[in-house]
PDB file of C-alpha atoms in Angstrom:
ATOM      1  CA  MET P   1     -13.251 -10.270 -16.725  1.00 43.00           C
ATOM      2  CA  LYS P   2     -13.406  -6.550 -17.266  1.00 45.00           C
ATOM      3  CA  ARG P   3     -14.249  -4.202 -14.350  1.00 48.00           C
ATOM      4  CA  THR P   4     -16.675  -1.411 -15.022  1.00 49.00           C
ATOM      5  CA  GLU P   5     -15.683   0.636 -11.924  1.00 63.00           C
ATOM      6  CA  GLU P   6     -12.931   0.693  -9.386  1.00 73.00           C
ATOM      7  CA  VAL P   7     -13.779  -0.318  -5.826  1.00 81.00           C
ATOM      8  CA  GLU P   8     -11.886  -0.195  -2.602  1.00 85.00           C
ATOM      9  CA  LEU P   9     -11.511  -3.366  -0.473  1.00 92.00           C
ATOM     10  CA  THR P  10     -11.023  -2.738   3.209  1.00 94.00           C
ATOM     11  CA  VAL P  11     -11.172  -4.298   6.668  1.00 97.00           C
ATOM     12  CA  LEU P  12     -12.183  -2.905  10.030  1.00 95.00           C
ATOM     13  CA  CYS P  13     -12.006  -4.656  13.351  1.00 97.00           C
ATOM     14  CA  LEU P  14     -13.836  -3.866  16.626  1.00 96.00           C
ATOM     15  CA  ILE P  15     -11.517  -5.151  19.345  1.00 97.00           C
ATOM     16  CA  GLN P  16     -13.216  -5.800  22.631  1.00 96.00           C
ATOM     17  CA  LYS P  17     -11.877  -5.966  26.201  1.00 95.00           C
ATOM     18  CA  GLU P  18     -14.156  -6.382  29.126  1.00 92.00           C
ATOM     19  CA  ASN P  19     -16.887  -3.661  28.671  1.00 93.00           C
ATOM     20  CA  LYS P  20     -14.765  -1.574  26.272  1.00 96.00           C
ATOM     21  CA  TYR P  21     -14.028  -1.176  22.539  1.00 96.00           C
ATOM     22  CA  LEU P  22     -10.734  -0.077  21.042  1.00 96.00           C
ATOM     23  CA  LEU P  23     -11.415   2.885  18.783  1.00 95.00           C
ATOM     24  CA  GLN P  24      -9.222   5.284  16.861  1.00 92.00           C
ATOM     25  CA  ASN P  25      -9.655   9.100  16.864  1.00 90.00           C
ATOM     26  CA  ARG P  26      -8.717   9.700  13.264  1.00 83.00           C
ATOM     27  CA  VAL P  27      -6.371  12.542  12.330  1.00 74.00           C
ATOM     28  CA  LYS P  28      -4.835  11.290   9.097  1.00 67.00           C
ATOM     29  CA  SER P  29      -7.826  11.530   6.708  1.00 62.00           C
ATOM     30  CA  ASP P  30     -10.087  14.395   5.543  1.00 63.00           C
ATOM     31  CA  TRP P  31     -12.684  13.204   8.010  1.00 61.00           C
ATOM     32  CA  ARG P  32     -11.830  13.460  11.699  1.00 70.00           C
ATOM     33  CA  GLY P  33     -13.569  11.543  14.389  1.00 84.00           C
ATOM     34  CA  PHE P  34     -13.770   7.994  15.825  1.00 91.00           C
ATOM     35  CA  THR P  35     -13.692   4.818  13.956  1.00 90.00           C
ATOM     36  CA  MET P  36     -12.295   1.315  14.321  1.00 92.00           C
ATOM     37  CA  PRO P  37      -8.759   0.375  13.293  1.00 94.00           C
ATOM     38  CA  GLY P  38      -8.486  -0.987   9.821  1.00 93.00           C
ATOM     39  CA  GLY P  39      -7.208  -0.415   6.310  1.00 91.00           C
ATOM     40  CA  HIS P  40      -6.878  -1.664   2.736  1.00 92.00           C
ATOM     41  CA  ILE P  41      -6.558  -5.233   1.589  1.00 95.00           C
ATOM     42  CA  GLU P  42      -3.310  -5.497  -0.354  1.00 93.00           C
ATOM     43  CA  ALA P  43      -2.909  -7.347  -3.634  1.00 91.00           C
ATOM     44  CA  GLY P  44      -2.595 -11.074  -3.118  1.00 93.00           C
ATOM     45  CA  GLU P  45      -3.638 -10.841   0.496  1.00 95.00           C
ATOM     46  CA  SER P  46      -6.564 -12.772   1.983  1.00 96.00           C
ATOM     47  CA  ILE P  47      -9.168 -10.924   4.082  1.00 96.00           C
ATOM     48  CA  VAL P  48      -7.941 -12.717   7.176  1.00 96.00           C
ATOM     49  CA  ASP P  49      -4.344 -11.817   6.411  1.00 97.00           C
ATOM     50  CA  ALA P  50      -5.371  -8.183   5.991  1.00 97.00           C
ATOM     51  CA  VAL P  51      -7.269  -7.874   9.268  1.00 97.00           C
ATOM     52  CA  VAL P  52      -4.457  -9.534  11.254  1.00 97.00           C
ATOM     53  CA  ARG P  53      -1.835  -7.350   9.534  1.00 97.00           C
ATOM     54  CA  GLU P  54      -3.789  -4.096   9.877  1.00 96.00           C
ATOM     55  CA  MET P  55      -4.452  -4.626  13.622  1.00 96.00           C
ATOM     56  CA  LYS P  56      -0.782  -5.397  14.250  1.00 96.00           C
ATOM     57  CA  GLU P  57       0.336  -2.311  12.225  1.00 94.00           C
ATOM     58  CA  GLU P  58      -2.223   0.147  13.693  1.00 93.00           C
ATOM     59  CA  THR P  59      -2.492  -1.129  17.334  1.00 95.00           C
ATOM     60  CA  GLY P  60       0.546  -3.377  18.016  1.00 96.00           C
ATOM     61  CA  LEU P  61      -1.858  -6.147  19.011  1.00 97.00           C
ATOM     62  CA  THR P  62      -1.818  -9.662  17.566  1.00 98.00           C
ATOM     63  CA  LEU P  63      -5.280 -11.087  17.178  1.00 98.00           C
ATOM     64  CA  THR P  64      -5.877 -14.644  18.478  1.00 97.00           C
ATOM     65  CA  SER P  65      -9.674 -14.825  18.462  1.00 96.00           C
ATOM     66  CA  TYR P  66     -11.673 -12.923  15.862  1.00 97.00           C
ATOM     67  CA  GLN P  67     -14.832 -13.352  13.779  1.00 97.00           C
ATOM     68  CA  PHE P  68     -15.963 -12.116  10.391  1.00 97.00           C
ATOM     69  CA  ARG P  69     -19.231 -10.408  11.249  1.00 97.00           C
ATOM     70  CA  GLY P  70     -20.419  -8.579   8.165  1.00 97.00           C
ATOM     71  CA  ILE P  71     -19.867  -6.962   4.844  1.00 97.00           C
ATOM     72  CA  VAL P  72     -20.515  -3.296   4.472  1.00 96.00           C
ATOM     73  CA  THR P  73     -21.001  -1.740   1.037  1.00 93.00           C
ATOM     74  CA  PHE P  74     -20.445   1.994   0.907  1.00 91.00           C
ATOM     75  CA  LEU P  75     -21.581   4.003  -2.057  1.00 90.00           C
ATOM     76  CA  TYR P  76     -20.435   7.649  -2.270  1.00 85.00           C
ATOM     77  CA  ASN P  77     -21.936  10.212  -4.584  1.00 79.00           C
ATOM     78  CA  ASP P  78     -23.339   7.559  -6.979  1.00 67.00           C
ATOM     79  CA  ASN P  79     -20.004   6.401  -8.288  1.00 69.00           C
ATOM     80  CA  GLU P  80     -17.408   5.638  -5.605  1.00 76.00           C
ATOM     81  CA  ALA P  81     -17.704   2.217  -3.954  1.00 86.00           C
ATOM     82  CA  GLU P  82     -16.001   0.501  -1.048  1.00 89.00           C
ATOM     83  CA  TYR P  83     -16.510  -3.001   0.305  1.00 94.00           C
ATOM     84  CA  MET P  84     -15.540  -3.328   3.874  1.00 95.00           C
ATOM     85  CA  CYS P  85     -15.151  -6.653   5.704  1.00 97.00           C
ATOM     86  CA  LEU P  86     -16.143  -6.111   9.335  1.00 97.00           C
ATOM     87  CA  TYR P  87     -14.611  -8.162  12.132  1.00 97.00           C
ATOM     88  CA  THR P  88     -14.817  -8.342  15.860  1.00 97.00           C
ATOM     89  CA  ALA P  89     -12.015  -9.625  18.057  1.00 97.00           C
ATOM     90  CA  SER P  90     -11.975 -10.614  21.703  1.00 95.00           C
ATOM     91  CA  GLY P  91      -8.638 -12.380  21.920  1.00 96.00           C
ATOM     92  CA  PHE P  92      -5.233 -10.649  21.401  1.00 97.00           C
ATOM     93  CA  TYR P  93      -1.829 -10.169  22.920  1.00 97.00           C
ATOM     94  CA  GLY P  94       0.871  -7.619  22.745  1.00 96.00           C
ATOM     95  CA  GLU P  95       1.461  -3.989  23.810  1.00 95.00           C
ATOM     96  CA  MET P  96      -0.389  -1.144  22.168  1.00 94.00           C
ATOM     97  CA  ILE P  97       1.711   1.187  20.070  1.00 93.00           C
ATOM     98  CA  PRO P  98       1.183   4.777  18.981  1.00 89.00           C
ATOM     99  CA  CYS P  99      -0.666   5.015  15.678  1.00 83.00           C
ATOM    100  CA  ASN P 100       0.160   7.712  13.121  1.00 82.00           C
ATOM    101  CA  GLU P 101      -3.495   7.507  11.764  1.00 80.00           C
ATOM    102  CA  GLY P 102      -5.060   8.487  15.074  1.00 84.00           C
ATOM    103  CA  GLU P 103      -5.042   8.133  18.822  1.00 90.00           C
ATOM    104  CA  LEU P 104      -6.160   4.742  20.138  1.00 94.00           C
ATOM    105  CA  LYS P 105      -8.552   4.758  23.036  1.00 95.00           C
ATOM    106  CA  TRP P 106     -10.477   2.165  25.033  1.00 96.00           C
ATOM    107  CA  VAL P 107     -14.069   3.423  25.143  1.00 96.00           C
ATOM    108  CA  LYS P 108     -16.851   2.026  27.302  1.00 96.00           C
ATOM    109  CA  LYS P 109     -19.504   0.295  25.160  1.00 94.00           C
ATOM    110  CA  GLU P 110     -22.322   2.523  26.469  1.00 94.00           C
ATOM    111  CA  GLU P 111     -20.395   5.677  25.506  1.00 95.00           C
ATOM    112  CA  VAL P 112     -19.445   4.773  21.950  1.00 94.00           C
ATOM    113  CA  LEU P 113     -22.568   6.022  20.138  1.00 92.00           C
ATOM    114  CA  SER P 114     -22.213   9.509  21.707  1.00 93.00           C
ATOM    115  CA  LEU P 115     -18.812  10.012  20.000  1.00 93.00           C
ATOM    116  CA  ASN P 116     -18.162  11.864  16.704  1.00 89.00           C
ATOM    117  CA  LEU P 117     -18.821   8.896  14.317  1.00 91.00           C
ATOM    118  CA  TRP P 118     -19.944   8.591  10.715  1.00 89.00           C
ATOM    119  CA  GLU P 119     -23.724   7.921  10.707  1.00 91.00           C
ATOM    120  CA  GLY P 120     -23.187   4.557   9.004  1.00 92.00           C
ATOM    121  CA  ASP P 121     -20.610   3.518  11.639  1.00 92.00           C
ATOM    122  CA  LYS P 122     -23.283   4.053  14.234  1.00 94.00           C
ATOM    123  CA  VAL P 123     -25.535   1.609  12.358  1.00 95.00           C
ATOM    124  CA  PHE P 124     -23.032  -1.176  12.138  1.00 93.00           C
ATOM    125  CA  LEU P 125     -21.795  -0.648  15.683  1.00 93.00           C
ATOM    126  CA  ARG P 126     -25.361  -1.011  16.869  1.00 93.00           C
ATOM    127  CA  LEU P 127     -25.793  -4.199  14.775  1.00 95.00           C
ATOM    128  CA  LEU P 128     -22.563  -5.674  16.146  1.00 92.00           C
ATOM    129  CA  GLY P 129     -23.950  -5.183  19.678  1.00 89.00           C
ATOM    130  CA  GLU P 130     -27.465  -6.445  18.934  1.00 90.00           C
ATOM    131  CA  ARG P 131     -26.823  -9.420  16.543  1.00 90.00           C
ATOM    132  CA  ASP P 132     -24.667 -12.444  16.450  1.00 91.00           C
ATOM    133  CA  ALA P 133     -25.582 -13.388  12.888  1.00 94.00           C
ATOM    134  CA  PHE P 134     -23.541 -12.291   9.855  1.00 97.00           C
ATOM    135  CA  PHE P 135     -25.061  -9.309   8.072  1.00 97.00           C
ATOM    136  CA  SER P 136     -24.829  -7.359   4.845  1.00 97.00           C
ATOM    137  CA  LEU P 137     -25.202  -3.641   5.121  1.00 97.00           C
ATOM    138  CA  LYS P 138     -25.390  -1.121   2.270  1.00 95.00           C
ATOM    139  CA  LEU P 139     -24.799   2.556   3.139  1.00 95.00           C
ATOM    140  CA  VAL P 140     -25.417   5.223   0.470  1.00 94.00           C
ATOM    141  CA  TYR P 141     -23.919   8.651   1.049  1.00 91.00           C
ATOM    142  CA  GLU P 142     -24.247  11.995  -0.661  1.00 90.00           C
ATOM    143  CA  GLY P 143     -21.218  13.875   0.530  1.00 84.00           C
ATOM    144  CA  GLU P 144     -21.050  13.177   4.306  1.00 83.00           C
ATOM    145  CA  LYS P 145     -24.839  12.653   4.570  1.00 91.00           C
ATOM    146  CA  LEU P 146     -26.174   9.085   4.890  1.00 92.00           C
ATOM    147  CA  VAL P 147     -29.238   8.981   2.614  1.00 94.00           C
ATOM    148  CA  ARG P 148     -30.096   5.266   2.417  1.00 94.00           C
ATOM    149  CA  THR P 149     -29.484   2.149   4.518  1.00 95.00           C
ATOM    150  CA  LEU P 150     -30.242  -1.452   3.559  1.00 95.00           C
ATOM    151  CA  LEU P 151     -29.750  -4.369   5.909  1.00 96.00           C
ATOM    152  CA  ASP P 152     -29.643  -7.815   4.278  1.00 95.00           C
ATOM    153  CA  GLY P 153     -31.256  -6.305   1.143  1.00 94.00           C
ATOM    154  CA  GLN P 154     -34.125  -4.615   2.921  1.00 95.00           C
ATOM    155  CA  GLU P 155     -34.650  -0.929   3.775  1.00 95.00           C
ATOM    156  CA  TYR P 156     -33.479  -0.317   7.292  1.00 92.00           C
ATOM    157  CA  HIS P 157     -34.704   2.336   9.626  1.00 85.00           C
ATOM    158  CA  GLU P 158     -33.633   2.610  13.268  1.00 74.00           C
TER     159      GLU P 158
END
């Protein structure tokens, strides 16, 4: 099978403890602001392997209870694509470690949407809080501006 375009395959995980989410204030990338810990799926690695490895590498925490909650398709400037597997986790053990990609911070759930976040991240963070069902989200960006959102194949407006 021949590919017509290159795509990125990534995982993100929203780790929850009591009434708080573990977020990362990014400093490593061009975009600075809050997001969830995560990263790329490596060659030969399953999605589950990737989320467990990335959480251990970026947070020091070993996941024990986690759920695949959604797939997010990002399209940037009509030609760059990323498929992100979105997880939540409520069970883990270990001690948090410093992360060279950004400062880890436990944030109260009700404060999350007031942080400096990508517009699309706000959409899927809301969905994670409102829905238990698996979802498919497509986010279309022009530069850093979110121009189209589809939820389960339908236009989505908040």
